Amino acid sequence: MNESASNYIYNNIMQLIMGGEIYLRKKQFKAESQRLLDLMINSIYTHKEIFLRELISNASDAIDKIYYKALTDSSLSFDKDSYYVKIAVDKENRLLKISDTGIGMTKDELDNNLGTIAKSGSFAFKKENEVKDGYDIIGQFGVGFYSAFMVADHVTVISKALNSEEAYKWESDSSEGYTIEPCEKDSIGTDVILKIKANTEDESYDEYLDEYRLKSIIKKYSDFIRYPIKMDLTKSRLKEDSDKEYEQYTEEQVINSMVPIWKKNKNELTDEDYENFYSEKHYGFDKPVKHIHISVDGAVSYNSILFIPESMPFDFYTKEYEKGLELYSNGVLIMNKCAELLPDYFSFVKGMVDSEDLSLNISRELLQHDRQLKLIAKNIKNKIKNELESLLKNERDKYEELYKSFGRQLKYGVYSEYGSNKDVLQDLLMFYSSKEKKMVTLDEYVSRMPEEQKYIYYAAGESVERIEKLPQTELVADKGYEILYFTDDVDEFAVRMMMSYKEKEFKSVSSSDLGIEGENEDKASEADEKEHKELFEQMKTILSDKVSSVRASKRLKNHPVCLANEGELSIEMEKVLKAMPNGQDIKADKILEINVNHDVFNVLKDAYEKDKEKLKLYTYLLYNQALLIEGLSIEDPVEFSNNICKMMI
């Protein structure tokens, strides 16, 4: 037996005699730690791959501690090139090692920090050394290390502390406590060695021994840790003096980017830099229309880069689409999609937020409370709105292309939440103009309104081409008033929620009262109604509950018939609601309007006086014609076809 081994045994015997602990003997986790450990392994973390993020973050903290010590202790120097994190894989023995050149841990620190779950060495260091905010020591809760047991059935920690001559080894299989014993280690720092679990029917743990899978996890969660994360990657090359045979070799690579783009000076970055970041983060396959780089120091400090995409994701208007921004804390990815950072109406925006001020929960995957997040989200919402307004004003073509993809989402935003967001969004809305023959804003429409015009007129339909042929537009167009064409199913719902814009109410051209009929027109209409009252009542009786009334039209000039509506539910809204999966048999109050100046009306009068069956036939034909004009389905196509044939006989 050599001298060092003899001394070690002697020291342990003396500790036992004096009532001390023998560190080779297994020690139980403290303070109900075993129950907490079991709970944490099985419940706290959502994804097993998180373990690597936690261990790398701990390694980064260990280096940060030396960095901070060097700032406060003139006897220490900090050469950044000497500090790094190293990942090594031993597939044959199923071992994964995460090493750092950080501050290391003493025997007592191993016992206290790793033997007491939820005791954070980083938190204690910050408190004892009065580390001020701004230094990127990440750990808060002291549980991240134990996430290793999600993928490992045995964990070994070998550490040598700064200014210490001795190293110690901590070992545990998580079920029966842990041991601590002296060991050999040449350099200051810590090695965490995981014995990766064997595969099961439900889980494959081999992925945590695959170099390129580990690389992808590092890039996802720890790409912006500010120290190099090194890894030996296996590669292939042609053997010397051979053009066919290959040999494998390993090459050390730095996996992470280290300095995030959002912490660089904006003046140093080009559009290409932002586009490359957009591509590297897989935000989309297109190029962004605009980027927004935000740096805020205040009640909540954060950095953010936002992108307004050029084209719509294929699943954007499906339930599978997941909105949200990447959320980082001190450069470490916490959430891949933080939905709370974006309102639904800006859900097309991509990007990230990084803040040191977030109150994270124990797993660092969720927030404990959302006060900080709400402040960030409010600022982001305003920034996006301002950028879109600027794009609309200064780069109209780009905005219109963007609006083709995401305009519907903005209109949904107006309609949702009982119109509470209309003030945010109304100036971003655009509709096709009957006069301009292009997309216009509500502000542009109102600015062109004649002084006597009371309402913002609109017509709803499936397409611009269909709307242009609607009989209901005749009177408004003859007055010289501009009409907005609503071709999205949400358009009419949105403006009904808005009610007005700049004190001008919205009015459908299909409304029973357009508010533009002159006194003479009203008198003529009243006279027609009185003169042909019995005819219209007879037609109403024929159609039964299909319409609420039949009357002489004030709006028709060249067409014989059309449908108008009364009440809050329009005919176009009826079509939208009926098309929904859970749509009910909802009907608008329809009015059949007849043009008394059209030749068809003379035929109707003649039939009313001489042939009641023909009146019934003509009434159904005109009603079905009006339905077709509106794009509504005919209740009985066979009967409609037969009625046409009767007309031909």
Coordinates of C-alpha atoms in Angstrom, one line a residue, residues 230-567:
K230 CA -15.7 22.7 -27.6
M231 CA -16.4 19.2 -28.9
D232 CA -14.5 16.6 -30.8
L233 CA -16.5 15.7 -33.9
T234 CA -15.8 12.6 -36.0
K235 CA -15.1 13.3 -39.6
S236 CA -14.1 11.3 -42.7
R237 CA -11.3 12.0 -45.2
L238 CA -9.5 10.1 -48.0
K239 CA -6.6 8.1 -46.9
E240 CA -3.2 9.2 -48.1
D241 CA -2.3 7.7 -51.5
S242 CA -5.9 6.6 -52.0
D243 CA -8.8 7.9 -54.0
K244 CA -11.4 5.4 -52.7
E245 CA -10.7 4.5 -49.1
Y246 CA -11.7 6.8 -46.3
E247 CA -10.6 7.0 -42.7
Q248 CA -12.2 8.6 -39.7
Y249 CA -10.6 11.3 -37.6
T250 CA -11.7 13.6 -34.9
E251 CA -11.5 17.4 -35.0
E252 CA -12.1 19.8 -32.2
Q253 CA -14.6 22.4 -33.0
V254 CA -16.2 25.4 -31.2
I255 CA -19.9 24.7 -31.4
N256 CA -21.4 27.9 -30.2
S257 CA -21.6 31.4 -31.6
M258 CA -20.8 33.0 -28.2
V259 CA -21.5 36.6 -29.0
P260 CA -25.2 37.0 -29.9
I261 CA -26.1 39.4 -32.7
W262 CA -28.6 41.2 -30.4
K263 CA -25.7 42.4 -28.1
K264 CA -23.7 43.8 -31.0
N265 CA -23.8 47.5 -31.9
K266 CA -26.6 48.1 -34.4
N267 CA -24.2 50.4 -36.4
E268 CA -21.9 47.4 -37.0
L269 CA -24.6 45.2 -38.4
T270 CA -25.8 45.0 -42.0
D271 CA -29.0 43.8 -43.5
E272 CA -27.2 40.7 -44.6
D273 CA -26.2 40.0 -41.0
Y274 CA -29.9 40.1 -39.9
E275 CA -30.9 38.0 -42.9
N276 CA -28.3 35.4 -42.1
F277 CA -29.5 35.3 -38.5
Y278 CA -33.1 34.9 -39.7
S279 CA -32.0 32.0 -41.8
E280 CA -29.8 30.4 -39.2
K281 CA -32.6 30.4 -36.6
H282 CA -35.0 28.8 -39.2
Y283 CA -37.5 31.6 -38.8
G284 CA -38.5 31.1 -42.4
F285 CA -37.3 30.2 -45.9
D286 CA -38.0 33.7 -47.2
K287 CA -36.2 36.9 -46.6
P288 CA -37.7 39.2 -44.0
V289 CA -39.4 42.4 -45.2
K290 CA -38.1 44.3 -42.2
H291 CA -36.1 43.8 -39.0
I292 CA -36.5 45.6 -35.7
H293 CA -33.5 45.7 -33.3
I294 CA -34.5 46.7 -29.8
S295 CA -32.2 47.5 -26.8
V296 CA -34.0 48.7 -23.7
D297 CA -32.5 49.6 -20.3
G298 CA -35.2 50.5 -17.7
A299 CA -37.5 48.9 -15.3
V300 CA -37.0 45.7 -17.3
S301 CA -33.9 45.5 -19.5
Y302 CA -33.9 43.4 -22.6
N303 CA -32.7 43.0 -26.1
S304 CA -34.8 41.8 -29.0
I305 CA -34.6 41.3 -32.7
L306 CA -37.9 41.0 -34.5
F307 CA -38.6 40.1 -38.2
I308 CA -41.6 40.9 -40.3
P309 CA -41.6 38.0 -42.8
E310 CA -42.1 38.4 -46.5
S311 CA -44.4 35.4 -47.1
M312 CA -47.0 33.5 -45.1
P313 CA -46.1 30.1 -43.5
F314 CA -48.0 27.3 -45.1
D315 CA -49.8 26.5 -41.8
F316 CA -50.3 30.1 -40.7
Y317 CA -54.1 30.0 -40.7
T318 CA -54.4 26.5 -39.2
K319 CA -54.7 25.3 -35.6
E320 CA -51.2 23.7 -35.9
Y321 CA -49.5 27.1 -36.2
E322 CA -47.8 28.1 -33.0
K323 CA -47.1 31.8 -32.5
G324 CA -44.4 33.2 -30.2
L325 CA -40.9 34.6 -29.9
E326 CA -37.8 32.7 -28.7
L327 CA -37.2 33.7 -25.1
Y328 CA -33.6 33.8 -23.7
S329 CA -32.3 34.6 -20.2
N330 CA -28.7 35.7 -20.3
G331 CA -28.2 34.2 -23.7
V332 CA -29.7 30.8 -22.7
L333 CA -32.8 29.6 -24.5
I334 CA -35.7 29.3 -22.0
M335 CA -38.7 28.9 -24.3
N336 CA -38.8 28.2 -28.0
K337 CA -42.2 29.8 -28.4
C338 CA -43.2 32.4 -25.8
A339 CA -46.8 33.2 -26.9
E340 CA -47.2 35.9 -24.3
L341 CA -44.8 38.2 -26.0
L342 CA -47.0 38.6 -29.1
P343 CA -50.6 39.6 -29.5
D344 CA -52.5 37.2 -31.8
Y345 CA -52.9 39.9 -34.5
F346 CA -49.1 40.2 -34.7
S347 CA -48.6 36.4 -34.6
F348 CA -46.8 36.4 -37.9
V349 CA -43.8 38.3 -36.4
K350 CA -40.7 36.1 -35.8
G351 CA -37.7 36.7 -33.6
M352 CA -36.4 36.6 -30.0
V353 CA -36.1 38.4 -26.7
D354 CA -33.2 38.2 -24.2
S355 CA -33.5 39.6 -20.7
E356 CA -31.7 39.2 -17.4
D357 CA -34.7 40.4 -15.4
L358 CA -37.1 37.6 -15.9
S359 CA -38.4 35.7 -12.9
L360 CA -38.0 32.1 -14.0
N361 CA -39.5 29.1 -12.3
I362 CA -37.5 26.2 -10.9
S363 CA -37.0 24.5 -14.3
R364 CA -36.2 27.8 -16.2
E365 CA -38.8 26.8 -18.7
L366 CA -41.6 28.9 -17.4
L367 CA -42.1 32.3 -15.8
Q368 CA -43.0 32.6 -12.1
H369 CA -45.0 35.7 -12.8
D370 CA -45.5 37.9 -15.8
R371 CA -45.1 41.5 -14.8
Q372 CA -41.8 41.8 -16.6
L373 CA -43.1 39.9 -19.5
K374 CA -46.1 42.2 -19.9
L375 CA -43.9 45.2 -19.9
I376 CA -41.7 43.7 -22.7
A377 CA -44.8 42.5 -24.6
K378 CA -46.4 46.0 -24.5
N379 CA -43.2 47.6 -25.8
I380 CA -42.8 45.0 -28.6
K381 CA -46.4 45.5 -29.7
N382 CA -45.9 49.3 -30.0
K383 CA -42.6 48.7 -31.9
I384 CA -44.2 46.4 -34.4
K385 CA -47.2 48.8 -34.9
N386 CA -44.8 51.7 -35.5
E387 CA -42.7 49.7 -38.0
L388 CA -45.8 48.6 -39.9
E389 CA -47.1 52.2 -40.1
S390 CA -43.7 53.3 -41.3
L391 CA -43.7 50.6 -44.0
L392 CA -47.1 51.6 -45.1
K393 CA -46.1 55.3 -45.3
N394 CA -42.7 54.9 -46.9
E395 CA -42.6 51.6 -48.7
R396 CA -46.2 51.1 -49.9
D397 CA -45.5 48.3 -52.3
K398 CA -43.8 46.2 -49.6
Y399 CA -46.6 46.8 -47.2
E400 CA -49.2 45.8 -49.7
E401 CA -47.4 42.5 -50.4
L402 CA -47.2 41.9 -46.7
Y403 CA -50.9 42.7 -46.3
K404 CA -51.8 40.1 -48.9
S405 CA -50.4 37.5 -46.5
F406 CA -51.3 38.9 -43.1
G407 CA -54.0 41.5 -43.6
R408 CA -56.7 39.0 -42.6
Q409 CA -54.9 38.4 -39.3
L410 CA -55.0 42.2 -38.6
K411 CA -58.7 42.2 -39.3
Y412 CA -59.2 39.3 -37.0
G413 CA -57.4 41.4 -34.4
V414 CA -59.9 44.2 -34.8
Y415 CA -62.8 41.7 -34.4
S416 CA -61.5 39.7 -31.5
E417 CA -61.7 40.7 -27.9
Y418 CA -64.8 42.8 -28.5
G419 CA -63.0 45.3 -30.6
S420 CA -60.6 46.3 -27.8
N421 CA -57.7 46.5 -30.2
K422 CA -59.3 48.5 -33.0
D423 CA -57.4 51.7 -32.1
V424 CA -54.1 49.8 -32.5
L425 CA -55.0 48.3 -35.8
Q426 CA -57.5 50.5 -37.7
D427 CA -54.9 52.6 -39.5
L428 CA -53.1 49.4 -40.7
L429 CA -56.2 48.1 -42.5
M430 CA -56.6 48.3 -46.3
F431 CA -59.5 47.5 -48.7
Y432 CA -60.0 47.6 -52.4
S433 CA -61.5 50.9 -53.7
S434 CA -64.2 51.1 -56.4
K435 CA -62.7 54.5 -57.5
E436 CA -59.0 54.1 -57.1
K437 CA -59.1 50.5 -58.4
K438 CA -56.4 49.6 -55.8
M439 CA -56.0 49.0 -52.0
V440 CA -56.6 52.1 -49.9
T441 CA -56.6 52.8 -46.2
L442 CA -59.5 54.0 -44.2
D443 CA -57.8 57.3 -43.7
E444 CA -57.4 57.8 -47.4
Y445 CA -61.0 57.0 -48.0
V446 CA -62.3 59.5 -45.4
S447 CA -60.0 62.2 -46.7
R448 CA -61.7 62.0 -50.1
M449 CA -65.3 61.9 -48.9
P450 CA -67.5 64.7 -50.2
E451 CA -68.8 67.0 -47.5
E452 CA -72.4 65.8 -47.8
Q453 CA -71.4 62.1 -47.6
K454 CA -72.5 60.6 -44.2
Y455 CA -71.2 57.1 -44.3
I456 CA -68.3 54.9 -45.3
Y457 CA -69.9 52.6 -47.9
Y458 CA -68.9 49.0 -48.5
A459 CA -70.0 46.0 -50.4
A460 CA -69.2 42.4 -49.4
G461 CA -68.6 39.5 -51.8
E462 CA -66.4 36.7 -52.8
S463 CA -64.2 38.7 -55.2
V464 CA -63.7 42.2 -56.6
E465 CA -65.2 41.0 -59.9
R466 CA -68.3 39.7 -58.2
I467 CA -68.8 42.8 -56.2
E468 CA -68.5 45.1 -59.2
K469 CA -71.6 43.4 -60.7
L470 CA -73.8 43.7 -57.6
P471 CA -77.0 45.6 -58.3
Q472 CA -76.9 47.0 -54.8
T473 CA -74.0 49.3 -55.8
E474 CA -75.9 51.2 -58.4
L475 CA -77.3 54.0 -56.4
V476 CA -74.2 54.7 -54.3
A477 CA -72.0 54.6 -57.4
D478 CA -74.4 57.0 -59.2
K479 CA -74.0 59.5 -56.3
G480 CA -70.3 59.4 -57.0
Y481 CA -69.4 57.9 -53.7
E482 CA -66.5 55.5 -53.2
I483 CA -67.2 52.0 -52.2
L484 CA -64.8 49.7 -50.3
Y485 CA -64.9 46.1 -51.4
F486 CA -64.9 43.5 -48.6
T487 CA -63.6 40.1 -50.0
D488 CA -62.4 38.5 -46.8
D489 CA -64.9 36.6 -44.6
V490 CA -63.8 38.6 -41.5
D491 CA -64.1 42.1 -43.1
E492 CA -67.7 42.8 -42.3
F493 CA -67.4 41.4 -38.8
A494 CA -64.4 43.7 -38.2
V495 CA -66.1 46.9 -39.3
R496 CA -69.2 46.0 -37.4
M497 CA -67.0 45.8 -34.3
M498 CA -65.4 49.1 -35.2
M499 CA -68.8 50.8 -35.9
S500 CA -67.1 53.9 -37.1
Y501 CA -63.8 55.5 -38.2
K502 CA -63.1 59.1 -37.5
E503 CA -66.7 59.6 -36.6
K504 CA -67.9 58.2 -39.9
E505 CA -70.1 55.1 -39.6
F506 CA -69.8 52.1 -41.9
K507 CA -72.8 51.3 -44.1
S508 CA -73.4 48.3 -46.4
V509 CA -74.7 49.0 -49.9
S510 CA -77.2 46.2 -49.1
S511 CA -78.6 48.1 -46.1
S512 CA -82.3 48.8 -46.2
D513 CA -81.6 52.4 -45.6
L514 CA -78.6 53.9 -47.4
G515 CA -79.1 57.4 -46.1
I516 CA -78.6 59.0 -49.5
E517 CA -82.2 59.0 -51.0
G518 CA -83.4 62.5 -51.8
E519 CA -86.8 63.8 -50.9
N520 CA -88.2 63.3 -54.4
E521 CA -86.9 59.7 -54.5
D522 CA -88.6 59.0 -51.1
K523 CA -91.9 60.4 -52.3
A524 CA -91.7 58.4 -55.5
S525 CA -90.9 55.2 -53.5
E526 CA -93.8 55.8 -51.1
A527 CA -96.1 56.3 -54.0
D528 CA -94.9 53.0 -55.7
E529 CA -95.3 51.2 -52.4
K530 CA -98.9 52.4 -52.0
E531 CA -99.9 51.8 -55.6
H532 CA -98.5 48.2 -55.7
K533 CA -99.1 47.3 -52.1
E534 CA -101.3 44.3 -52.8
L535 CA -98.9 42.9 -55.4
F536 CA -96.0 43.0 -53.0
E537 CA -98.1 41.5 -50.3
Q538 CA -99.1 38.7 -52.6
M539 CA -95.4 38.0 -53.5
K540 CA -94.5 38.0 -49.8
T541 CA -97.3 35.4 -49.2
I542 CA -95.9 33.2 -52.0
L543 CA -92.3 33.4 -50.5
S544 CA -93.6 32.9 -47.0
D545 CA -90.8 33.2 -44.4
K546 CA -88.0 33.3 -47.1
V547 CA -88.1 37.1 -47.0
S548 CA -89.3 39.6 -44.4
S549 CA -90.9 41.8 -47.0
V550 CA -91.2 42.6 -50.7
R551 CA -91.0 46.3 -51.7
A552 CA -90.2 48.8 -54.5
S553 CA -86.4 49.5 -54.7
K554 CA -84.9 52.9 -54.3
R555 CA -81.4 51.7 -55.3
L556 CA -81.9 49.7 -58.5
K557 CA -81.5 51.5 -61.9
N558 CA -80.8 48.8 -64.5
H559 CA -81.3 45.5 -62.7
P560 CA -84.8 44.0 -62.1
V561 CA -84.3 42.6 -58.6
C562 CA -81.9 42.3 -55.6
L563 CA -81.9 41.4 -51.9
A564 CA -81.4 43.9 -49.2
N565 CA -81.2 43.2 -45.5
E566 CA -82.3 44.7 -42.2
G567 CA -80.8 44.2 -38.7

